[in-house]
PDB file of C-alpha atoms and ligand atoms in Angstrom:
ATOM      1  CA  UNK A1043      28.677  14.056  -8.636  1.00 53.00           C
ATOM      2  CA  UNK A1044      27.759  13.859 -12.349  1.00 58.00           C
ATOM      3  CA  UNK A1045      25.350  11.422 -14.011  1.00 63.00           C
ATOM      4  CA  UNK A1046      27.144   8.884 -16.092  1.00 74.00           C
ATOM      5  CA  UNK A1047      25.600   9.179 -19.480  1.00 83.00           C
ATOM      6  CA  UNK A1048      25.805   5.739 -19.934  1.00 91.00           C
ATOM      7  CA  UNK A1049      23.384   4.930 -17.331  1.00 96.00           C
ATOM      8  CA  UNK A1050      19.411   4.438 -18.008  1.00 98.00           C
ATOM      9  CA  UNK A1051      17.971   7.217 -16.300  1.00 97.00           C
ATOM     10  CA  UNK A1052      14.553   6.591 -14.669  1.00 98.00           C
ATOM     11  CA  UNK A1053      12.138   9.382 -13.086  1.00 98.00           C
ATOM     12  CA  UNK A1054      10.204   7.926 -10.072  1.00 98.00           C
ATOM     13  CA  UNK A1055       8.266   9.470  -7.280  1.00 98.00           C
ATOM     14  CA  UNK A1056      10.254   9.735  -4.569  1.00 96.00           C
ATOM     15  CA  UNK A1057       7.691   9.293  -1.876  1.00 95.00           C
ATOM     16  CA  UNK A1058       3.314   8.927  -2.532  1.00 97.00           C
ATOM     17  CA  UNK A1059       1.147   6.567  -4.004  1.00 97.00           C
ATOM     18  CA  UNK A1060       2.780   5.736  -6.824  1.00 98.00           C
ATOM     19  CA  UNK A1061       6.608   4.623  -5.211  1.00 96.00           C
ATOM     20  CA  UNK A1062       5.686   1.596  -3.101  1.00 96.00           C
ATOM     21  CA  UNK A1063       4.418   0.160  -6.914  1.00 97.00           C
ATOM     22  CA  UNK A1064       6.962   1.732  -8.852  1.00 97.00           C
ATOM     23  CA  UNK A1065       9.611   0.360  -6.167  1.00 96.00           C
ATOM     24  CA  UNK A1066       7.877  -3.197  -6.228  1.00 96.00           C
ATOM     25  CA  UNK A1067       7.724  -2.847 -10.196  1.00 98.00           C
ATOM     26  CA  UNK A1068      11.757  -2.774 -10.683  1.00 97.00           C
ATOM     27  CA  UNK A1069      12.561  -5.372  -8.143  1.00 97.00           C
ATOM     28  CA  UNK A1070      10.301  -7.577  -9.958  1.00 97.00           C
ATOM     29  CA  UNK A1071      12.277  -6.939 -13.234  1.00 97.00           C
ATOM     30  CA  UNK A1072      15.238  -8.119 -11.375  1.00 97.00           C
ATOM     31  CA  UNK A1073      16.646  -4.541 -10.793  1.00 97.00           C
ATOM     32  CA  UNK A1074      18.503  -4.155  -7.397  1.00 95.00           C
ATOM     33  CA  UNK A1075      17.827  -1.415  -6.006  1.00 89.00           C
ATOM     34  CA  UNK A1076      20.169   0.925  -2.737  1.00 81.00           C
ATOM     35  CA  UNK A1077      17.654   2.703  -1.625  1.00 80.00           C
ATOM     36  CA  UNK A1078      18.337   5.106   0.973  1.00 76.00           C
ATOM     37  CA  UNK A1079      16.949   7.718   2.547  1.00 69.00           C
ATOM     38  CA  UNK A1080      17.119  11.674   1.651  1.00 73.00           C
ATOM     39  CA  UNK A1081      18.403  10.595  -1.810  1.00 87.00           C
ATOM     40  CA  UNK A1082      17.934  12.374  -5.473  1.00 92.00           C
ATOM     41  CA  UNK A1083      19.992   9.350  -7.120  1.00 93.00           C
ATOM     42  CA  UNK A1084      19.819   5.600  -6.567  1.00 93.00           C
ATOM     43  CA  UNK A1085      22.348   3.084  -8.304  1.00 93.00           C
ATOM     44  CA  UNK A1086      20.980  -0.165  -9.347  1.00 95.00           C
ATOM     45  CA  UNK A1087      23.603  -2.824  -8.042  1.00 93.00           C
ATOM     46  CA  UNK A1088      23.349  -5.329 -11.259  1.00 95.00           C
ATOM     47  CA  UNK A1089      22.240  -3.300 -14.064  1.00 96.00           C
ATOM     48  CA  UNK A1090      23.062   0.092 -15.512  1.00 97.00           C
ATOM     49  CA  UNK A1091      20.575   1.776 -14.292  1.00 97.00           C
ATOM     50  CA  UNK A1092      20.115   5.488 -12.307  1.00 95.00           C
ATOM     51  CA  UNK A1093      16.825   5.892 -10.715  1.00 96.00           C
ATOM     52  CA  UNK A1094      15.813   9.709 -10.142  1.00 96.00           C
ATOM     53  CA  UNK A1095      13.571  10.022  -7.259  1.00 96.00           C
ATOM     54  CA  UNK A1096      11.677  13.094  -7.592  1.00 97.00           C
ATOM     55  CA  UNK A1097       7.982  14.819  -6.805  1.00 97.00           C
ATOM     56  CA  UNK A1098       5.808  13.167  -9.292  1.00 98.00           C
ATOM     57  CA  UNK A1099       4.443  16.389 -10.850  1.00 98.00           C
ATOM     58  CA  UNK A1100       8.680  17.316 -12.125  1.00 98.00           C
ATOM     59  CA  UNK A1101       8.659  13.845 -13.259  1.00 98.00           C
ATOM     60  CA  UNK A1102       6.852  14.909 -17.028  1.00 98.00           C
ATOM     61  CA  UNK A1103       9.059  17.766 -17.275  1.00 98.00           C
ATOM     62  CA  UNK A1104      12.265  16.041 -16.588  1.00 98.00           C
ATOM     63  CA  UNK A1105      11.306  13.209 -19.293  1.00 98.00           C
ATOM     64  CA  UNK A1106      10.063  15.732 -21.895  1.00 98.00           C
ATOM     65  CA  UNK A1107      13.779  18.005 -21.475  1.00 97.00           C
ATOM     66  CA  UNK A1108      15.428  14.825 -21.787  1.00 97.00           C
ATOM     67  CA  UNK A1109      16.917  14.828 -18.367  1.00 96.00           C
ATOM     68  CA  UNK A1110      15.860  11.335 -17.833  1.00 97.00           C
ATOM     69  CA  UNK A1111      15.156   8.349 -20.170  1.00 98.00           C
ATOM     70  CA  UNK A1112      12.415   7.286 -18.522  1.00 98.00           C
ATOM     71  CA  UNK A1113       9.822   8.160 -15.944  1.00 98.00           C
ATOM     72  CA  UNK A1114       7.082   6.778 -14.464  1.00 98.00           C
ATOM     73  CA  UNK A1115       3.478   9.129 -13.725  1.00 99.00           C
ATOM     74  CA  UNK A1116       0.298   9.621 -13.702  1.00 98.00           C
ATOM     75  CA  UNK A1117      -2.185  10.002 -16.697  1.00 98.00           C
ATOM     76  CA  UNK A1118      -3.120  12.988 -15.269  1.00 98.00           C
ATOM     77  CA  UNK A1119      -0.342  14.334 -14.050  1.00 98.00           C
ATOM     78  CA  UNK A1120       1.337  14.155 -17.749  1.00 98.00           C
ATOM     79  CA  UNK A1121      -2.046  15.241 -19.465  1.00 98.00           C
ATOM     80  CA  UNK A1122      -1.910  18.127 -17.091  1.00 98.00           C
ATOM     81  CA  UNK A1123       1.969  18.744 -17.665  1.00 98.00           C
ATOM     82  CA  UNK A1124       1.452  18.468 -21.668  1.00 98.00           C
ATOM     83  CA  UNK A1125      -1.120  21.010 -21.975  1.00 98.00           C
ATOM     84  CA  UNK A1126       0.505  23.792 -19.658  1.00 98.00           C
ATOM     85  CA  UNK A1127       3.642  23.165 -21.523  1.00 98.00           C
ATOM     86  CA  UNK A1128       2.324  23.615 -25.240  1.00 98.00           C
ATOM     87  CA  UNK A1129       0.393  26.684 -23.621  1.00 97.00           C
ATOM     88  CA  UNK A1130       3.971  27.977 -23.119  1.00 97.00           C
ATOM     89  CA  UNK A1131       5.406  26.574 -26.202  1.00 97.00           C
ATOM     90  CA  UNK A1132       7.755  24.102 -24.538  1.00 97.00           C
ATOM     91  CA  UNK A1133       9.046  20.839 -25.467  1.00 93.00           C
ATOM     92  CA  UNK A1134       6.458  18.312 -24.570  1.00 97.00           C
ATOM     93  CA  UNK A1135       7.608  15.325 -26.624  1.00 97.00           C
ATOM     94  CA  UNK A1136       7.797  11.803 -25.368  1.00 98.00           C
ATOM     95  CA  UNK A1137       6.325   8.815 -26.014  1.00 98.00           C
ATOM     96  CA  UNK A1138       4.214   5.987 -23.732  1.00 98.00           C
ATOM     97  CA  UNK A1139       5.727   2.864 -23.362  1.00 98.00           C
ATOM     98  CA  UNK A1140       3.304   0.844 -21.106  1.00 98.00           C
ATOM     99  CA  UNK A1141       0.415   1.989 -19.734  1.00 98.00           C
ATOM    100  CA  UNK A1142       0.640   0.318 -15.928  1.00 98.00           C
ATOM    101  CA  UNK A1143      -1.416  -1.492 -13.599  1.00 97.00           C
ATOM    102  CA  UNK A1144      -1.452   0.582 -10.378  1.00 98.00           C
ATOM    103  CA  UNK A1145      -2.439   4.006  -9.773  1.00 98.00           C
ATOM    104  CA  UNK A1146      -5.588   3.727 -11.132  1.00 98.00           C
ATOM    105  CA  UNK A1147      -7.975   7.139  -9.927  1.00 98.00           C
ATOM    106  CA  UNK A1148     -10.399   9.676 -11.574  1.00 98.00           C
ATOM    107  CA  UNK A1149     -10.750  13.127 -11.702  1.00 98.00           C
ATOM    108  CA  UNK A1150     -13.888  14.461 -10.678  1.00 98.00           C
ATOM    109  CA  UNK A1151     -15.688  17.358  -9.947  1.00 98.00           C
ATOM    110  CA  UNK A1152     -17.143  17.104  -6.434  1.00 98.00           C
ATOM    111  CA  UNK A1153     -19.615  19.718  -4.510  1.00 98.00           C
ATOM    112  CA  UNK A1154     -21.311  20.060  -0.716  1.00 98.00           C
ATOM    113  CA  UNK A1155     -23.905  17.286  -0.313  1.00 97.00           C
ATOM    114  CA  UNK A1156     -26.747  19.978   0.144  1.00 94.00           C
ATOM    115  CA  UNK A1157     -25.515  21.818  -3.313  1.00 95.00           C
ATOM    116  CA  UNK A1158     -28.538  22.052  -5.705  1.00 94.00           C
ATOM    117  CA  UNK A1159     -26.618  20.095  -8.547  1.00 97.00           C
ATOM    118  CA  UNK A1160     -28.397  19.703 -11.583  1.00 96.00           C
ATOM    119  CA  UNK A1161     -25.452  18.781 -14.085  1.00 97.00           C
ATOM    120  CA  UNK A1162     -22.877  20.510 -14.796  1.00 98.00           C
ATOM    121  CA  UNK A1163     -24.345  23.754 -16.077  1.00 98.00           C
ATOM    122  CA  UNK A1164     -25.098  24.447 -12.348  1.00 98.00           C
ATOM    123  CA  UNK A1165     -21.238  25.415 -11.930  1.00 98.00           C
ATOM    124  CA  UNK A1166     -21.682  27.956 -14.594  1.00 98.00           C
ATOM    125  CA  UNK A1167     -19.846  30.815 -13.201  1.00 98.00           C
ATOM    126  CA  UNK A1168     -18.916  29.215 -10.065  1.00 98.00           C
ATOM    127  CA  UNK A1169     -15.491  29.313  -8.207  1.00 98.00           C
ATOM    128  CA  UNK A1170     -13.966  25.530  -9.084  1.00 98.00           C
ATOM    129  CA  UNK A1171     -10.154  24.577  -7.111  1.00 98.00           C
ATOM    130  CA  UNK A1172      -8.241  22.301  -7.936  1.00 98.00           C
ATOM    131  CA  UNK A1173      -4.935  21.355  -8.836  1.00 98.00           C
ATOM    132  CA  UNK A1174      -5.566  20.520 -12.433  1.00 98.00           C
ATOM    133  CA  UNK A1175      -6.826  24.213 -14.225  1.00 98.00           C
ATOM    134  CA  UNK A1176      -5.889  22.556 -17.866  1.00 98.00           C
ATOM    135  CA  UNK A1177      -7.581  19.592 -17.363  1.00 98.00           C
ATOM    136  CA  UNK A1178     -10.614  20.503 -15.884  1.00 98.00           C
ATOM    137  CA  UNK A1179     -10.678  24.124 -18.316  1.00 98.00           C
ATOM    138  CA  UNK A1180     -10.766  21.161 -21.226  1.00 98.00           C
ATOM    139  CA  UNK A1181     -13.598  19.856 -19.999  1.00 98.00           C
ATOM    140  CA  UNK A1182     -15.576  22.767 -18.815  1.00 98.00           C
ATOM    141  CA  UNK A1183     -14.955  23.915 -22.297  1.00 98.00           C
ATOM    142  CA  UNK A1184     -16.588  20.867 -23.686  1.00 98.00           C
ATOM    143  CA  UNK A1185     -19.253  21.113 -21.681  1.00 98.00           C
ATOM    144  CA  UNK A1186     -19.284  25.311 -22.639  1.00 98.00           C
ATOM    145  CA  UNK A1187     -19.889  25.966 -19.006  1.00 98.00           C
ATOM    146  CA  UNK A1188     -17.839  29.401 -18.116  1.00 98.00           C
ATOM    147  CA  UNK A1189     -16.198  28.837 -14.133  1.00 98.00           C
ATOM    148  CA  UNK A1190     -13.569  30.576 -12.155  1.00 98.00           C
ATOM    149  CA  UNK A1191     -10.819  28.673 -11.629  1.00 98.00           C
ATOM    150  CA  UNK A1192      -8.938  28.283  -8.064  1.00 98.00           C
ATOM    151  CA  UNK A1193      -5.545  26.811  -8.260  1.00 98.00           C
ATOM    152  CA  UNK A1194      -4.944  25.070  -5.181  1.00 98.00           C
ATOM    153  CA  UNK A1195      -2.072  22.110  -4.483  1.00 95.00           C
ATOM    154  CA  UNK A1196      -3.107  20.792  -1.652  1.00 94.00           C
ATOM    155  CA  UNK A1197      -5.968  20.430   0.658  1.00 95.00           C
ATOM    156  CA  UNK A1198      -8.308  21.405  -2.617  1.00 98.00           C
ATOM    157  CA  UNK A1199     -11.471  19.051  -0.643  1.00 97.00           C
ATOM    158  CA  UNK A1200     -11.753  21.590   2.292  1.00 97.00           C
ATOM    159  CA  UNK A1201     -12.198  24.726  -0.246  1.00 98.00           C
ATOM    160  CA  UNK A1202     -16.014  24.781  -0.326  1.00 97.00           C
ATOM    161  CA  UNK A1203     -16.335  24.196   3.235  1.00 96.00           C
ATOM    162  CA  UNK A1204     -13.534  26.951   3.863  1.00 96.00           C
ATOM    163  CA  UNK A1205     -15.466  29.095   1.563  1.00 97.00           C
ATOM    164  CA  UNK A1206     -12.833  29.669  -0.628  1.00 97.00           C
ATOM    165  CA  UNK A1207     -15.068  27.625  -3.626  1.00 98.00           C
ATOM    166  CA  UNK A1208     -18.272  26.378  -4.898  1.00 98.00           C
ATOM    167  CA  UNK A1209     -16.754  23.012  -5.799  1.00 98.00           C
ATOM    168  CA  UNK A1210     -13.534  20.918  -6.328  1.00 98.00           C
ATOM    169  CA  UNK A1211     -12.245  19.319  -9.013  1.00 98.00           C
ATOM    170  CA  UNK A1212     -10.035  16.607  -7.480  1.00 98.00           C
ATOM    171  CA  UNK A1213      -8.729  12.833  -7.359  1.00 98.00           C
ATOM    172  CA  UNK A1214     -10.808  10.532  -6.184  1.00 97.00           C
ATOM    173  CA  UNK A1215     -10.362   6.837  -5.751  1.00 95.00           C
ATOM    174  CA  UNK A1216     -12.509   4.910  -3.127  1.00 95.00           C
ATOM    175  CA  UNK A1217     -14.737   7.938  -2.522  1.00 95.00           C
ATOM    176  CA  UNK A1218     -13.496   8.095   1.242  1.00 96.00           C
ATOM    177  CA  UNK A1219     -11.928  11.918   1.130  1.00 96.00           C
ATOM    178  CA  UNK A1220     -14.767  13.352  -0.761  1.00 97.00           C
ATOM    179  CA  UNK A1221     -17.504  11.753   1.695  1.00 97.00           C
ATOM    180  CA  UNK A1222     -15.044  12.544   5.201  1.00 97.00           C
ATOM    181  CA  UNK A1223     -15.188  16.584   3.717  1.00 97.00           C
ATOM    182  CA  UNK A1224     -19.144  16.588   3.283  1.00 97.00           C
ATOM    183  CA  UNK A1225     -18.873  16.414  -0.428  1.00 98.00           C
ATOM    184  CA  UNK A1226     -20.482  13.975  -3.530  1.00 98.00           C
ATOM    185  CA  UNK A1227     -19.093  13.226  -6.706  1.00 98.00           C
ATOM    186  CA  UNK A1228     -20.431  14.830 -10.219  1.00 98.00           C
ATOM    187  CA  UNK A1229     -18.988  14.152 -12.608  1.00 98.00           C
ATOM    188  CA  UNK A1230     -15.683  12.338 -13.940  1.00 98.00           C
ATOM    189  CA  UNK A1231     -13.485  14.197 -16.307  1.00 98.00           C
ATOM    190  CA  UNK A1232     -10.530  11.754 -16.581  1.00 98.00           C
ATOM    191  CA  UNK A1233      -9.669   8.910 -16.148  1.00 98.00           C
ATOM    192  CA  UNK A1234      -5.970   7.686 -15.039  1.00 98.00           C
ATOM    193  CA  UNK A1235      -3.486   5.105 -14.324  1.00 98.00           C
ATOM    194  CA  UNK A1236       0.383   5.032 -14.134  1.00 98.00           C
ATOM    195  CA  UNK A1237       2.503   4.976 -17.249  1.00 98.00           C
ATOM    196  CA  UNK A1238       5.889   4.361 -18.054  1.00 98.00           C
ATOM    197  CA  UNK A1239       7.215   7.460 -20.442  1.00 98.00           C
ATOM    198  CA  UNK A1240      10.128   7.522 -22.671  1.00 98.00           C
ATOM    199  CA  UNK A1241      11.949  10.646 -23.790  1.00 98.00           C
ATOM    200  CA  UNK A1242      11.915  11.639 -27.220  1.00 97.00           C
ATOM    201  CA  UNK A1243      15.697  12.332 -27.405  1.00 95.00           C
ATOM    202  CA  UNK A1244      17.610   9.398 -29.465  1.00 94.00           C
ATOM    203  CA  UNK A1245      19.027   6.780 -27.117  1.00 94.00           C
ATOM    204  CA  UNK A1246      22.369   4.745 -27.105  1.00 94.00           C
ATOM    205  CA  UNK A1247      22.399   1.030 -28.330  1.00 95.00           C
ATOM    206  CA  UNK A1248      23.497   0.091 -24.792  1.00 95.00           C
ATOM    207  CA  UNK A1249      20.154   1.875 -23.161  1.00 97.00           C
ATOM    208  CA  UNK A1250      17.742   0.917 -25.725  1.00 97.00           C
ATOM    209  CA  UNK A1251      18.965  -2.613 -24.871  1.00 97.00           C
ATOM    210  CA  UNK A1252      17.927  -2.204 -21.186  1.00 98.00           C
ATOM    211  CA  UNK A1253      14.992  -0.833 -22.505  1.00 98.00           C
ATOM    212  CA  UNK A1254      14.330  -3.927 -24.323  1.00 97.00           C
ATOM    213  CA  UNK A1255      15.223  -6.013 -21.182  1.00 97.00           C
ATOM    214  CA  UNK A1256      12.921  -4.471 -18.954  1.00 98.00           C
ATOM    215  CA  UNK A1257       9.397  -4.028 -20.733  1.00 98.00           C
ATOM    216  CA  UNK A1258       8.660  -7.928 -21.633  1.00 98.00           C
ATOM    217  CA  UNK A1259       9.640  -8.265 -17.478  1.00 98.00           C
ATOM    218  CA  UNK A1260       6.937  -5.591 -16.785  1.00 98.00           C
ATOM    219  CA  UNK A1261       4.726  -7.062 -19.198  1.00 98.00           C
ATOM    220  CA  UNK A1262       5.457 -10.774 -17.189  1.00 97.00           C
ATOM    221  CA  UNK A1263       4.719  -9.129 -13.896  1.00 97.00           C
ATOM    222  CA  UNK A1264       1.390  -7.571 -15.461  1.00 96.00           C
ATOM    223  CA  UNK A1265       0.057 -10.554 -16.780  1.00 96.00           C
ATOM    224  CA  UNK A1266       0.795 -12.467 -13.440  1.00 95.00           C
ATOM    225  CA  UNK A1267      -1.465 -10.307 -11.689  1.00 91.00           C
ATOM    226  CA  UNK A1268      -4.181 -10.083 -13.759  1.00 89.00           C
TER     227      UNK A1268
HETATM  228  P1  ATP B 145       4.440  14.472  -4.503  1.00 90.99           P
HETATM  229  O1  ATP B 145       4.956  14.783  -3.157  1.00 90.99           O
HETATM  230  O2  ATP B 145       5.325  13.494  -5.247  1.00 90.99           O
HETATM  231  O3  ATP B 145       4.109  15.687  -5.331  1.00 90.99           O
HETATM  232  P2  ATP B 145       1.550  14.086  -4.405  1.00 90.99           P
HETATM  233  O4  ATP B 145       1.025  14.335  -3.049  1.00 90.99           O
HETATM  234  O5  ATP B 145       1.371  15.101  -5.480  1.00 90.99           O
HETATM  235  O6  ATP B 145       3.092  13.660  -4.264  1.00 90.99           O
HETATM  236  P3  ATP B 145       0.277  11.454  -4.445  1.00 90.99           P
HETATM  237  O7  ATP B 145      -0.897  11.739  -3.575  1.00 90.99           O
HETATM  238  O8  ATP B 145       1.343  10.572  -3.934  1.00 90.99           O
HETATM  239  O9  ATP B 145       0.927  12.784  -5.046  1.00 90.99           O
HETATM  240  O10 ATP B 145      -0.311  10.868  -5.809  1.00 90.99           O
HETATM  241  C1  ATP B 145       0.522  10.527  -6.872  1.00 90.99           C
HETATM  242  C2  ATP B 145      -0.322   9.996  -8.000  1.00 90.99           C
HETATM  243  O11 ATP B 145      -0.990   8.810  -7.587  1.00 90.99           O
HETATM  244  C3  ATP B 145      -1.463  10.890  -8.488  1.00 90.99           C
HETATM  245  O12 ATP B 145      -1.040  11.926  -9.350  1.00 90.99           O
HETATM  246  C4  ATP B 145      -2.343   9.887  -9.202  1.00 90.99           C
HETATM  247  O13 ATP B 145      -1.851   9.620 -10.499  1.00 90.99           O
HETATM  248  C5  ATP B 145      -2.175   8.623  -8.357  1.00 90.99           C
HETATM  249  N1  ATP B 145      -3.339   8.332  -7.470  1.00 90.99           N
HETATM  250  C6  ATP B 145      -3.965   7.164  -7.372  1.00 90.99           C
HETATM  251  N2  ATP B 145      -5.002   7.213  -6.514  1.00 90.99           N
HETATM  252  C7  ATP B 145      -5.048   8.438  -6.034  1.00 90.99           C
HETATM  253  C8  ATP B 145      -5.888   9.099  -5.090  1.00 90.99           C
HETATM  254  N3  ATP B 145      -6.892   8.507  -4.490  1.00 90.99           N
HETATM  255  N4  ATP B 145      -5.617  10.376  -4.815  1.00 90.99           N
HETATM  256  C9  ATP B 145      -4.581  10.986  -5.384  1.00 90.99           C
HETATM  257  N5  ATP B 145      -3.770  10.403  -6.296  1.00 90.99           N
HETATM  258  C10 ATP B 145      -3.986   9.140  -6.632  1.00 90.99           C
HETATM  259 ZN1   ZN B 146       2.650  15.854  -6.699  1.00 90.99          ZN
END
């Protein structure tokens, strides 16, 4: 099966914390959505519109190759994708359209309760995991504290316990994961929310009209719950 070019082409995650929202998002735009299970590629019923439904970290990628028109992610998920790709020298264009109201979280560096944490210079030289090097190398940079890295893509808030780091650098959003693992939060580094991203490849008339449909509906359904 081929994707019909004339289609809008939206990146979503397929299953996490960001789908229920994304899922709830479209509906509320008036898209119909055939969801069903196991699938890459969901037709909407009354508009022209392919929905992609993908792990959220391909979803920056797939919008900055111009595979899709549109995808919807994580601050810090993009911020993370945009500086590994430059670091490469890949395309990393796109642009934000809306910056959404759901998936708000922070990233934070986090150590053992019973760490002797003075600021961040204490991690100088320490062993830091996390899924996020670029983002939290930024930082650490700005700060001019030197740290090993530990690249880690899941279970990153059992590492110190496991012994396998001195502290995480993780999401956080109640608190709840870091406190359950024995740990307390530092410092924030970033800041995120969901965002809807546009390719930077030129778009047909007929998309950019759907385009043009859908963002005053999102910006209805925004204001609604505010
Ligand atoms: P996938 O299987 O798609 O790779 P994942 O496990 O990487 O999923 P999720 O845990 O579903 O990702 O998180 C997706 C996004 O939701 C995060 O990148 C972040 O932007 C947002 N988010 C909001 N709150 C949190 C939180 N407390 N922990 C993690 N992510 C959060
Ligand atoms: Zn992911």
């Amino acid at each position: 099966m081929t994707l019909d070019q004339t289609r809008l082409r939206i990146a979503i995650q397929k299953s996490g914390r960001l789908s229920k929202e994304c899922q709830r998002m479209l509906k509320g735009c008036g898209v119909k959505l055939n969801l069903r299970e196991q699938r890459l590629i969901a037709h909407a019923e009354n508009m022209p519109i392919d929905l992609l439904l993908v792990r959220d970290d391909d979803i920056p990628g797939l919008v900055m190759d111009g595979v899709v028109d549109l995808g919807v992610v994580g601050e810090n998920v993009l911020e993370e994708t945009l500086m590994e790709r430059q670091a490469q020298g890949e395309a990393a264009d796109y642009s934000v359209l809306k910056r959404l109201d759901f998936g708000g979280c922070r990233l934070s560096l986090a150590v053992s309760q019973d760490a002797d944490y003075s600021g961040v210079n204490s991690l100088e030289g320490k062993r830091i995991a996390t899924s996020y090097p670029w983002l939290l190398k930024r930082y650490m940079d700005s700060q001019g504290v030197k740290f090993k890295s530990v690249m880690l893509n899941g279970s990153v808030e059992v590492a110190p316990r496991a012994g396998v780091a001195d502290a995480i650098c993780d999401l956080v959003s109640t608190g709840a994961t870091l406190e359950a693992n024995g740990l307390v939060e530092t410092d924030v580094i970033f800041r995120s929310k969901a965002v809807l991203i546009q390719s930077a490849t030129p778009l047909a008339a007929s998309k950019q009209a759907v385009i043009d449909r859908l963002l005053p509906r999102i910006q209805g359904l925004q204001q609604a719950r505010e």
